[in-house]
C-alpha cells in the first residue's frame, strides 16, 4: 500500500475573538493558505475528497455539513463531515488514500468559540440526562474528579501540574498561532483560584478561534507537490465507556489504546526513544501528564517528575507541547487535534521559527475530545518515508 | 409492532398518566445561544439593506455578479474583487404556497415563499423572500416579475426583513 503524506497546511488564528470574520471567511483564509502551501493546487480539480470536522451544537446549526463546501472550493465536489475532532478527519483522509482510490484529500477543522454565548451549557448538554445532568454544577467538575483521583493514585503533585502551565504558556510566546502565551510563575499558577478542586484557574485552557486546513496526498502525488512531505506513519483512535460511573478515572485508557493502534502501524516499539517530541492534549494541565503516561512515553506516575526536571521543556530531552499546547495556543474545540498535527508538521519541516527543536525525525500528535468524553486519537508523523 | 404479539410484558401507560406526572420524566431546555459574526460580505449586504439597496460581490474571472455576496467565488475559488448594486426587481425562479405554519398548524392565509432571480445579478443568483399582494395564489407563476416592498427607512435594522416582501408587477 502507498504511503500517505501531509503536503500542505494552512492556519488562521488562534485568537480569543474574531469578530470581523464569519466562520466561512475564516475557513476560506485557512484553505487558501493550505492549497498554496501544497504547491499551489487548485481545489476545483486537484482534490478528490474533502473531509470537514464539526459538531452541530458547537456551531449552532443543525446539519452543519451543508454550510461548508463553498469556502473550501468543494462546491459540487466530493465532501462529507465527520462529527468529531480534526484528528479523526485526518485518520479518515489517511484511510481514503490508503484504499488506493483517492490521491488527494483535504481535511478541515475550526473553532468559532467566540460565537458561542453559552459554551458551558452546550458542554453540560453532553452529560447523561438521567444520571448526571439533574445534579447540576459546572460540567468541568469532571476534570476535577479525574485530577483528584490521578494525583491520589500516582502521587503526582499539584506543583508538577502547575509546571505544565508555566512551560506551555512560555513556549506559546514564540508561536505566532498562539493566543495565550505568557510568562507565568509556578506561584501564580498555584495561587490562582481553585475552581474545581484540585483544579486551578490557570490550569484550564481558554477557548480560542481559529481554523486549520491540511492537504494529504498519496506518495506519488506528494512527491510532485512538495519537497517537504511529512509522512503519516500511523494513526489510532479509541473511545472508552461514556458513563462517568464506570470509567477509569486515572489512566486515560482511550489514549493508551489509540496510541497502541498508531504505534503498531508506525512500528514504534519504544516511543520515548523512537519519537523525538510530542504535542499532547493539555486542555487541563494534569491531562498532559496523564496523557504522557497513557502514550507510553514514561511509566505510570512518572510524567510529573520528568516535567519538574525539565525533560519536556523546549530545550529538554523530549519536548512536549513546543507549540504552547492548548494552554498556550487556546483550546480550539474540534480543531484541537489539527492544532497538534500542525505543530508536528512545522517542526518536522524545520519551520517552527524560534521554537524549532533541533534534529527531529519523528513527532507524535495526540488529541482528546474534551469534557465529558473519553475519546482520543493519535498520529505518528515523520519527515523520513 | 408485530401483529403476532398479543400481549406485551409490563404495565401499559396512558397519555393521561404522563399529563398527571405519574411517569418519571426529565426535562431540560438547552441554553444554546450564539452570536454569529456575519463577516465581511454578509455585514456589507445587511448594511446596504438598511439603505434600501441590494449589493452583490463580483468575480473578475467568471464575471459573475453574486448575491447574496461572499468574499470568495466558490466556482473559481479566488477572492471576489468588486461590489455592485443589483436591482430590487426580478423574476420568480420557483415558489411554494405553504398552508402550514412552522408548528404544522393550518394557516388561514397561506405563506408564499419564492426564489427570486434579481435583475442585474448572474443566473441563479438572487434572494429568498415572501410574495404578497398576489390576489389569488393560483395566479402566481414561475417567471412572473416581482418587486421588493421595503419597510420605511426609519424601521430598517439591517436584516432580511427590511424588505417586507416582494409583490408581482406588470411587465
Ligand atoms: Zn469566479
Coordinates of C-alpha atoms and ligand atoms in Angstrom, one line a residue:
Chain A
X1 CA 0.0 0.0 0.0
X2 CA 1.2 3.5 -0.8
X3 CA 2.5 5.9 1.9
X4 CA 0.5 9.0 2.8
X5 CA 1.9 12.4 3.4
X6 CA 0.7 15.8 4.7
X7 CA 1.7 18.1 1.8
X8 CA 0.1 21.4 2.8
X9 CA -1.0 23.2 6.0
X10 CA -2.9 26.4 6.5
X11 CA -3.8 28.0 9.8
X12 CA -5.7 31.1 10.7
X13 CA -5.7 32.2 14.4
X14 CA -5.7 31.2 17.1
X15 CA -7.2 34.3 18.7
X16 CA -9.5 34.9 21.7
X17 CA -12.1 36.5 19.4
X18 CA -12.6 37.0 15.6
X19 CA -15.5 39.4 15.4
X20 CA -14.7 40.7 11.9
X21 CA -14.8 37.3 10.1
X22 CA -17.6 34.7 9.7
X23 CA -16.6 31.1 10.2
X24 CA -16.9 30.8 6.4
X25 CA -14.4 33.5 5.8
X26 CA -12.1 32.0 8.4
X27 CA -12.2 28.7 6.6
X28 CA -11.6 30.4 3.2
X29 CA -8.4 32.0 4.5
X30 CA -7.0 28.8 6.0
X31 CA -7.9 26.9 2.8
X32 CA -6.2 29.4 0.6
X33 CA -3.0 29.1 2.7
X34 CA -3.1 25.3 2.7
X35 CA -3.5 25.0 -1.1
X36 CA -0.7 27.5 -1.6
X37 CA 1.4 25.5 0.8
X38 CA 0.6 22.3 -1.1
X39 CA 2.4 23.6 -4.2
X40 CA -0.5 25.8 -5.4
X41 CA -3.1 23.1 -6.0
X42 CA -6.5 24.1 -7.4
X43 CA -9.2 22.6 -5.2
X44 CA -11.7 22.8 -8.0
X45 CA -9.9 20.0 -9.8
X46 CA -6.9 18.7 -7.9
X47 CA -8.7 17.4 -4.7
X48 CA -10.5 14.1 -4.7
X49 CA -12.3 14.3 -1.4
X50 CA -12.9 17.0 1.3
X51 CA -13.4 16.0 4.9
X52 CA -14.6 18.6 7.4
X53 CA -14.9 18.1 11.2
X54 CA -17.6 19.8 13.2
X55 CA -20.1 19.3 15.9
X56 CA -23.5 20.9 15.3
X57 CA -24.0 22.2 18.8
X58 CA -20.7 24.0 18.8
X59 CA -21.7 25.7 15.5
X60 CA -25.3 26.5 16.4
X61 CA -26.5 24.9 13.1
X62 CA -28.3 21.6 12.6
X63 CA -26.7 19.5 9.9
X64 CA -23.7 21.9 9.7
X65 CA -22.2 19.8 6.8
X66 CA -24.4 21.8 4.4
X67 CA -22.6 25.1 5.2
X68 CA -19.0 24.1 4.4
X69 CA -18.3 23.4 0.7
X70 CA -18.1 26.8 -0.9
X71 CA -15.4 28.3 1.2
X72 CA -13.1 25.3 0.7
X73 CA -13.5 25.1 -3.1
X74 CA -15.6 22.0 -2.6
X75 CA -18.9 23.1 -4.2
X76 CA -20.2 20.2 -6.4
X77 CA -17.2 18.2 -5.3
X78 CA -16.9 15.2 -3.0
X79 CA -17.3 16.2 0.6
X80 CA -18.5 14.9 3.9
X81 CA -18.3 15.9 7.5
X82 CA -17.0 13.9 10.5
X83 CA -18.7 14.8 13.7
X84 CA -15.6 14.8 15.8
X85 CA -12.1 16.1 16.4
X86 CA -10.0 17.1 13.4
X87 CA -7.6 14.2 14.0
X88 CA -10.4 11.8 13.2
X89 CA -10.7 13.7 9.9
X90 CA -7.0 13.2 9.4
X91 CA -7.4 9.5 10.1
X92 CA -10.3 9.3 7.6
X93 CA -8.2 11.1 5.0
X94 CA -5.3 8.7 5.6
X95 CA -7.6 5.7 5.2
X96 CA -9.2 7.1 2.0
X97 CA -5.8 7.5 0.4
X98 CA -4.7 4.0 1.7
X99 CA -7.6 2.5 -0.3
X100 CA -5.8 3.4 -3.5
X101 CA -8.9 5.1 -4.9
X102 CA -8.0 8.7 -3.9
X103 CA -4.8 10.6 -4.2
X104 CA -5.5 14.0 -2.7
X105 CA -7.7 14.6 0.4
X106 CA -8.3 17.8 2.2
X107 CA -9.1 17.9 6.0
X108 CA -10.6 20.9 7.8
X109 CA -11.5 21.8 11.4
X110 CA -12.2 25.1 13.1
X111 CA -13.3 26.8 16.2
X112 CA -15.5 29.8 16.3
X113 CA -15.8 29.6 20.1
X114 CA -16.4 33.3 20.4
X115 CA -19.7 32.8 18.5
X116 CA -21.0 30.6 21.3
X117 CA -22.5 32.6 24.1
X118 CA -23.4 29.7 26.4
X119 CA -20.4 27.4 25.9
X120 CA -20.7 25.7 29.3
X121 CA -24.4 25.0 28.8
X122 CA -23.5 23.3 25.5
X123 CA -20.9 21.1 27.3
X124 CA -23.5 20.4 30.0
X125 CA -25.8 19.1 27.4
X126 CA -23.3 16.4 26.7
X127 CA -23.9 14.9 30.1
X128 CA -26.2 12.0 30.6
X129 CA -29.7 13.4 31.1
X130 CA -31.0 10.9 33.6
X131 CA -28.0 10.2 35.9
X132 CA -25.7 13.3 35.7
X133 CA -27.4 16.4 34.4
X134 CA -30.0 16.7 37.2
X135 CA -27.2 17.0 39.8
X136 CA -26.3 20.5 38.5
X137 CA -22.9 22.2 38.7
X138 CA -20.4 23.3 36.1
X139 CA -19.5 20.4 33.8
X140 CA -15.8 21.0 34.4
X141 CA -16.2 19.3 37.8
X142 CA -15.5 16.2 35.7
X143 CA -11.9 17.3 35.2
X144 CA -11.7 17.9 39.0
X145 CA -12.9 14.4 39.7
X146 CA -10.3 13.0 37.3
X147 CA -7.4 15.1 38.5
X148 CA -8.1 14.3 42.1
X149 CA -8.0 10.6 41.6
X150 CA -5.0 10.9 39.3
X151 CA -3.0 12.8 41.9
X152 CA -4.1 10.4 44.6
X153 CA -3.1 7.3 42.7
X154 CA 0.2 8.5 41.2
X155 CA 1.5 10.8 43.9
X156 CA 1.9 13.4 41.2
X157 CA 2.0 16.8 43.0
X158 CA 0.0 20.0 42.3
X159 CA 3.3 21.7 41.7
X160 CA 4.1 19.3 38.9
X161 CA 0.8 20.0 37.3
X162 CA 1.3 23.7 37.6
X163 CA 4.8 23.3 36.0
X164 CA 3.0 22.2 32.8
X165 CA 1.2 25.6 32.7
X166 CA 4.5 27.5 33.2
X167 CA 6.2 25.6 30.4
X168 CA 3.4 25.6 27.9
X169 CA 2.5 29.3 28.3
X170 CA 6.1 30.2 27.9
X171 CA 6.5 28.1 24.7
X172 CA 3.4 29.8 23.3
X173 CA 5.2 33.2 23.4
X174 CA 7.3 32.1 20.5
X175 CA 4.3 30.7 18.5
X176 CA 2.5 33.2 16.2
X177 CA -0.5 30.9 16.1
X178 CA -0.9 31.0 19.9
X179 CA -3.4 33.2 21.7
X180 CA -2.4 32.9 25.3
X181 CA 1.4 32.9 25.5
X182 CA 2.6 34.3 28.9
X183 CA 5.4 34.3 31.3
X184 CA 3.7 33.0 34.5
X185 CA 5.4 31.6 37.6
X186 CA 4.7 28.4 39.4
X187 CA 3.4 30.5 42.3
X188 CA 1.0 32.4 40.1
X189 CA -0.5 29.1 38.9
X190 CA -0.7 27.6 42.3
X191 CA -2.3 30.7 43.8
X192 CA -4.8 31.1 41.0
X193 CA -8.3 30.4 42.2
X194 CA -9.3 26.8 42.8
X195 CA -12.3 26.3 40.5
X196 CA -12.9 22.5 40.6
X197 CA -10.7 21.2 43.4
X198 CA -7.9 20.4 42.9
X199 CA -8.0 22.1 39.5
X200 CA -7.0 25.8 39.4
X201 CA -8.0 28.6 37.1
X202 CA -4.7 28.9 35.3
X203 CA -4.6 25.1 34.7
X204 CA -7.6 25.3 32.5
X205 CA -7.2 26.2 28.8
X206 CA -9.3 29.0 27.4
X207 CA -11.2 28.5 24.1
X208 CA -9.9 30.4 21.0
X209 CA -11.0 31.0 17.4
X210 CA -9.1 29.6 14.5
X211 CA -9.2 27.3 11.5
X212 CA -6.8 24.7 10.2
X213 CA -6.9 23.1 6.7
X214 CA -4.5 20.3 5.6
X215 CA -3.8 18.6 2.3
X216 CA -2.9 14.9 2.4
X217 CA -1.7 13.1 -0.7
X218 CA -0.6 9.7 -1.8
X219 CA 3.1 9.0 -2.2
X220 CA 3.2 9.6 -6.0
X221 CA 1.3 12.9 -5.8
X222 CA 3.0 14.1 -2.6
X223 CA 6.5 14.0 -4.1
X224 CA 5.3 16.1 -7.1
X225 CA 3.7 18.7 -4.9
X226 CA 6.3 19.3 -2.2
X227 CA 9.9 18.6 -1.3
X228 CA 9.0 18.6 2.3
X229 CA 6.3 15.9 2.7
X230 CA 5.5 14.9 6.3
X231 CA 4.6 11.2 6.3
X232 CA 1.8 9.8 8.3
X233 CA 3.3 6.7 9.8
X234 CA 0.4 5.6 11.9
X235 CA -3.0 6.7 13.2
X236 CA -5.1 5.4 16.0
X237 CA -8.3 6.3 17.9
X238 CA -10.4 4.9 20.8
X239 CA -13.4 5.7 22.9
X240 CA -13.9 4.5 26.4
X241 CA -17.3 4.0 28.1
X242 CA -19.2 7.3 28.1
X243 CA -20.5 6.6 31.6
X244 CA -18.9 8.6 34.4
X245 CA -20.0 5.9 36.9
X246 CA -17.8 3.2 35.3
X247 CA -14.9 4.8 33.5
X248 CA -11.3 4.6 34.6
X249 CA -10.6 7.9 36.4
X250 CA -6.8 7.7 36.4
X251 CA -5.2 6.2 33.4
X252 CA -6.8 7.7 30.2
X253 CA -7.1 4.2 28.7
X254 CA -8.7 5.6 25.5
X255 CA -5.3 7.3 24.8
X256 CA -3.4 4.1 25.6
X257 CA -5.4 2.1 23.1
X258 CA -5.3 4.8 20.5
X259 CA -1.5 5.0 20.9
X260 CA -1.0 1.3 20.7
X261 CA -3.0 1.3 17.4
X262 CA -0.9 4.0 15.9
X263 CA 2.4 2.6 17.2
X264 CA 1.6 -0.8 15.7
X265 CA 1.2 0.7 12.2
X266 CA 4.2 3.0 12.6
X267 CA 6.4 0.3 14.0
X268 CA 7.2 2.2 17.2
X269 CA 8.5 -0.1 20.0
X270 CA 9.8 2.5 22.4
X271 CA 8.0 5.8 22.0
X272 CA 10.5 7.9 24.1
X273 CA 13.4 6.6 22.1
X274 CA 11.8 6.3 18.6
X275 CA 10.0 9.6 18.7
X276 CA 11.7 13.0 19.2
X277 CA 8.9 15.2 20.5
X278 CA 5.2 15.3 21.1
X279 CA 2.1 17.5 21.0
X280 CA -0.2 16.3 23.7
X281 CA -3.8 17.3 24.6
X282 CA -3.5 19.7 27.6
X283 CA -6.9 21.2 27.9
X284 CA -6.2 20.9 31.6
X285 CA -2.7 20.9 32.9
X286 CA -2.8 17.4 34.6
X287 CA -4.1 15.9 31.3
X288 CA -0.6 16.5 29.7
X289 CA 0.9 14.3 32.4
X290 CA -1.8 11.7 32.4
X291 CA -1.7 11.5 28.6
X292 CA 2.1 11.3 28.5
X293 CA 1.8 8.1 30.6
X294 CA -1.0 6.7 28.5
X295 CA 1.1 7.4 25.4
X296 CA 3.8 5.2 27.0
X297 CA 6.3 8.0 27.0
X298 CA 7.1 7.1 30.6
X299 CA 5.8 4.9 33.4
X300 CA 2.6 5.5 35.2
X301 CA 3.0 8.3 37.7
X302 CA 6.4 9.4 36.3
X303 CA 5.3 12.3 34.0
X304 CA 5.1 14.8 36.8
X305 CA 8.7 14.2 37.8
X306 CA 10.0 14.3 34.2
X307 CA 8.2 17.6 33.8
X308 CA 9.6 19.0 37.0
X309 CA 13.1 18.0 35.9
X310 CA 12.7 19.9 32.7
X311 CA 12.9 16.9 30.4
X312 CA 9.8 18.0 28.5
X313 CA 10.8 21.7 28.2
X314 CA 11.6 23.1 24.7
X315 CA 15.3 22.5 25.3
X316 CA 14.7 19.3 27.2
X317 CA 15.4 15.7 26.1
X318 CA 11.8 15.2 24.9
X319 CA 9.9 18.4 24.3
X320 CA 6.2 18.2 24.9
X321 CA 3.9 20.9 23.5
X322 CA 6.6 23.1 22.0
X323 CA 3.7 25.0 20.4
X324 CA 2.5 26.1 23.8
X325 CA -0.2 23.4 23.8
X326 CA -3.8 24.3 24.3
X327 CA -3.0 26.1 27.5
X328 CA -0.9 28.5 25.3
X329 CA -2.5 28.4 21.9
X330 CA -6.1 28.3 23.2
X331 CA -8.5 25.4 23.1
X332 CA -9.6 25.1 19.5
X333 CA -12.6 22.8 20.2
X334 CA -12.8 20.3 17.3
X335 CA -9.7 21.8 15.8
X336 CA -7.6 20.7 18.8
X337 CA -6.3 17.6 17.0
X338 CA -5.2 19.6 14.0
X339 CA -3.5 22.2 16.3
X340 CA -1.4 19.3 17.5
X341 CA -0.7 18.0 14.0
X342 CA 0.1 21.5 12.7
X343 CA 2.9 21.9 15.2
X344 CA 4.4 18.5 14.5
X345 CA 4.3 19.2 10.7
X346 CA 6.1 22.6 11.2
X347 CA 8.7 21.1 13.5
X348 CA 9.4 18.2 11.1
X349 CA 9.8 20.7 8.2
X350 CA 12.1 22.9 10.3
X351 CA 9.7 25.8 10.0
X352 CA 8.9 26.3 13.7
X353 CA 10.9 29.6 14.0
X354 CA 12.5 30.4 17.3
X355 CA 10.8 27.3 19.0
X356 CA 12.4 24.9 16.4
X357 CA 13.6 21.7 18.0
X358 CA 17.0 20.5 16.5
X359 CA 17.4 17.3 14.5
X360 CA 13.9 15.9 14.6
X361 CA 12.7 13.0 12.5
X362 CA 9.6 11.7 14.2
X363 CA 6.8 13.5 16.1
X364 CA 3.7 12.5 17.9
X365 CA 0.3 14.3 17.8
X366 CA -2.3 13.4 20.3
X367 CA -5.8 14.7 20.9
X368 CA -8.7 14.2 23.3
X369 CA -12.3 15.3 22.6
X370 CA -12.5 17.2 25.9
X371 CA -15.1 17.1 28.7
X372 CA -17.2 15.0 29.1
X373 CA -15.7 12.5 26.6
X374 CA -13.2 9.7 26.9
X375 CA -12.3 9.8 23.2
X376 CA -8.7 10.2 22.0
X377 CA -6.7 9.9 18.8
X378 CA -3.0 9.7 18.0
X379 CA -0.9 10.3 14.9
X380 CA 2.7 9.5 14.4
X381 CA 4.4 11.6 11.7
X382 CA 7.9 11.6 10.2
X383 CA 9.9 13.6 7.7
X384 CA 11.5 10.3 6.6
X385 CA 9.5 8.0 4.4
Chain B
X1 CA -45.1 -3.5 16.4
X2 CA -45.5 -7.1 15.5
X3 CA -49.1 -8.3 14.8
X4 CA -48.1 -11.7 16.2
X5 CA -47.6 -10.4 19.7
X6 CA -51.0 -10.4 21.5
X7 CA -49.7 -9.2 24.9
X8 CA -46.7 -7.0 25.7
X9 CA -45.0 -7.5 29.0
X10 CA -45.1 -4.7 31.6
X11 CA -47.6 -2.1 32.6
X12 CA -49.3 -0.1 29.9
X13 CA -49.0 3.6 30.2
X14 CA -51.7 6.1 29.2
X15 CA -51.3 9.7 27.9
X16 CA -53.3 10.8 31.0
X17 CA -50.7 9.4 33.3
X18 CA -48.0 11.4 31.5
X19 CA -50.1 14.5 31.9
X20 CA -50.7 13.9 35.6
X21 CA -47.0 13.5 36.2
X22 CA -47.3 9.8 37.3
X23 CA -44.5 8.9 34.9
X24 CA -40.9 9.8 35.7
X25 CA -39.7 12.5 33.2
X26 CA -36.6 14.6 33.0
X27 CA -37.0 17.9 31.2
X28 CA -34.2 20.2 30.0
X29 CA -34.3 23.3 27.9
X30 CA -30.9 23.6 26.2
X31 CA -29.4 27.0 26.8
X32 CA -27.8 27.2 23.3
X33 CA -27.2 30.8 22.4
X34 CA -24.9 32.0 19.7
X35 CA -23.8 35.4 18.3
X36 CA -22.6 34.6 14.8
X37 CA -20.2 37.1 13.2
X38 CA -21.8 37.9 9.9
X39 CA -18.4 38.5 8.4
X40 CA -17.2 40.9 5.7
X41 CA -19.6 40.0 2.9
X42 CA -22.8 39.5 4.8
X43 CA -22.3 42.5 7.0
X44 CA -22.0 44.7 3.9
X45 CA -25.1 43.2 2.5
X46 CA -27.1 43.9 5.7
X47 CA -25.8 47.4 5.9
X48 CA -27.0 48.1 2.4
X49 CA -30.4 46.7 3.1
X50 CA -30.7 49.4 5.7
X51 CA -30.0 51.9 2.9
X52 CA -32.7 50.2 0.7
X53 CA -30.2 48.7 -1.6
X54 CA -29.2 45.1 -2.5
X55 CA -25.4 44.7 -3.0
X56 CA -23.6 41.9 -4.8
X57 CA -19.9 40.9 -5.0
X58 CA -18.3 40.3 -8.3
X59 CA -15.7 37.9 -9.7
X60 CA -13.4 39.2 -12.5
X61 CA -12.6 35.7 -13.6
X62 CA -16.0 34.1 -14.2
X63 CA -17.6 37.6 -14.5
X64 CA -20.4 36.6 -12.1
X65 CA -22.4 39.1 -10.1
X66 CA -23.1 37.2 -6.9
X67 CA -25.9 37.8 -4.4
X68 CA -26.0 37.2 -1.5
X69 CA -22.4 38.4 -1.7
X70 CA -19.4 36.5 -0.5
X71 CA -15.7 37.3 -0.3
X72 CA -14.8 34.2 -2.4
X73 CA -16.0 32.9 -5.7
X74 CA -16.9 29.3 -5.0
X75 CA -16.7 28.5 -8.7
X76 CA -13.2 29.9 -9.4
X77 CA -12.0 29.6 -5.7
X78 CA -10.5 33.0 -5.6
X79 CA -11.3 36.2 -3.6
X80 CA -14.0 38.3 -5.1
X81 CA -12.8 41.7 -6.4
X82 CA -15.6 44.1 -6.5
X83 CA -19.0 45.2 -5.3
X84 CA -22.0 46.3 -7.3
X85 CA -25.7 47.0 -6.7
X86 CA -28.3 44.9 -8.2
X87 CA -32.0 45.9 -8.7
X88 CA -34.8 45.2 -6.2
X89 CA -36.8 43.7 -9.0
X90 CA -36.6 40.2 -10.5
X91 CA -38.3 37.1 -11.7
X92 CA -39.7 34.2 -9.7
X93 CA -37.5 31.2 -10.2
X94 CA -39.7 28.9 -8.2
X95 CA -42.2 29.3 -5.4
X96 CA -44.3 27.3 -3.0
X97 CA -47.5 28.1 -1.3
X98 CA -47.3 26.9 2.3
X99 CA -50.6 26.2 4.0
X100 CA -48.9 25.2 7.3
X101 CA -47.1 27.3 9.9
X102 CA -43.8 26.2 11.4
X103 CA -45.6 24.3 14.1
X104 CA -47.7 22.4 11.4
X105 CA -50.9 24.2 12.2
X106 CA -53.2 25.1 9.3
X107 CA -52.9 28.8 8.2
X108 CA -55.9 30.8 7.3
X109 CA -53.9 32.7 4.7
X110 CA -51.1 30.7 3.1
X111 CA -47.4 31.9 3.1
X112 CA -45.9 32.1 -0.3
X113 CA -42.1 31.7 -0.4
X114 CA -40.2 32.3 -3.6
X115 CA -36.7 32.1 -5.0
X116 CA -36.3 35.4 -6.9
X117 CA -33.6 35.9 -9.6
X118 CA -32.7 39.5 -9.2
X119 CA -32.3 41.9 -12.1
X120 CA -28.6 42.7 -12.6
X121 CA -27.4 39.5 -10.8
X122 CA -26.0 36.5 -12.6
X123 CA -28.1 33.5 -13.4
X124 CA -29.5 31.6 -10.4
X125 CA -28.5 34.4 -8.1
X126 CA -30.9 36.3 -6.0
X127 CA -32.9 36.2 -2.8
X128 CA -35.4 34.0 -1.0
X129 CA -38.4 36.0 0.2
X130 CA -42.1 36.1 0.7
X131 CA -44.6 37.1 -2.0
X132 CA -47.6 39.1 -1.0
X133 CA -50.3 41.3 -2.7
X134 CA -50.8 38.5 -5.3
X135 CA -54.5 38.2 -5.2
X136 CA -55.4 34.6 -5.8
X137 CA -52.3 32.4 -5.2
X138 CA -53.3 30.4 -8.3
X139 CA -52.3 33.4 -10.3
X140 CA -48.7 33.2 -9.2
X141 CA -46.5 31.8 -11.9
X142 CA -42.8 30.9 -12.4
X143 CA -41.3 33.6 -14.5
X144 CA -43.5 36.3 -13.0
X145 CA -41.9 39.7 -12.4
X146 CA -41.8 40.9 -8.8
X147 CA -40.5 44.0 -6.9
X148 CA -39.4 44.5 -3.3
X149 CA -41.7 46.3 -0.9
X150 CA -39.4 47.9 1.7
X151 CA -40.0 48.9 5.3
X152 CA -39.8 52.7 5.8
X153 CA -36.1 53.7 6.3
X154 CA -36.6 54.5 10.0
X155 CA -37.8 50.9 10.6
X156 CA -34.9 49.2 8.9
X157 CA -32.4 47.4 11.1
X158 CA -30.1 45.7 8.6
X159 CA -32.0 42.4 8.3
X160 CA -33.5 40.4 5.5
X161 CA -36.9 41.6 6.9
X162 CA -36.0 45.2 6.0
X163 CA -37.7 44.0 2.7
X164 CA -41.2 43.3 3.8
X165 CA -42.0 41.1 0.8
X166 CA -41.9 41.1 -3.0
X167 CA -45.1 41.8 -5.0
X168 CA -46.0 41.0 -8.5
X169 CA -45.5 43.8 -11.0
X170 CA -46.8 44.3 -14.6
X171 CA -44.2 43.6 -17.3
Ligands
LIG1 ZN1 -15.5 33.3 -10.3

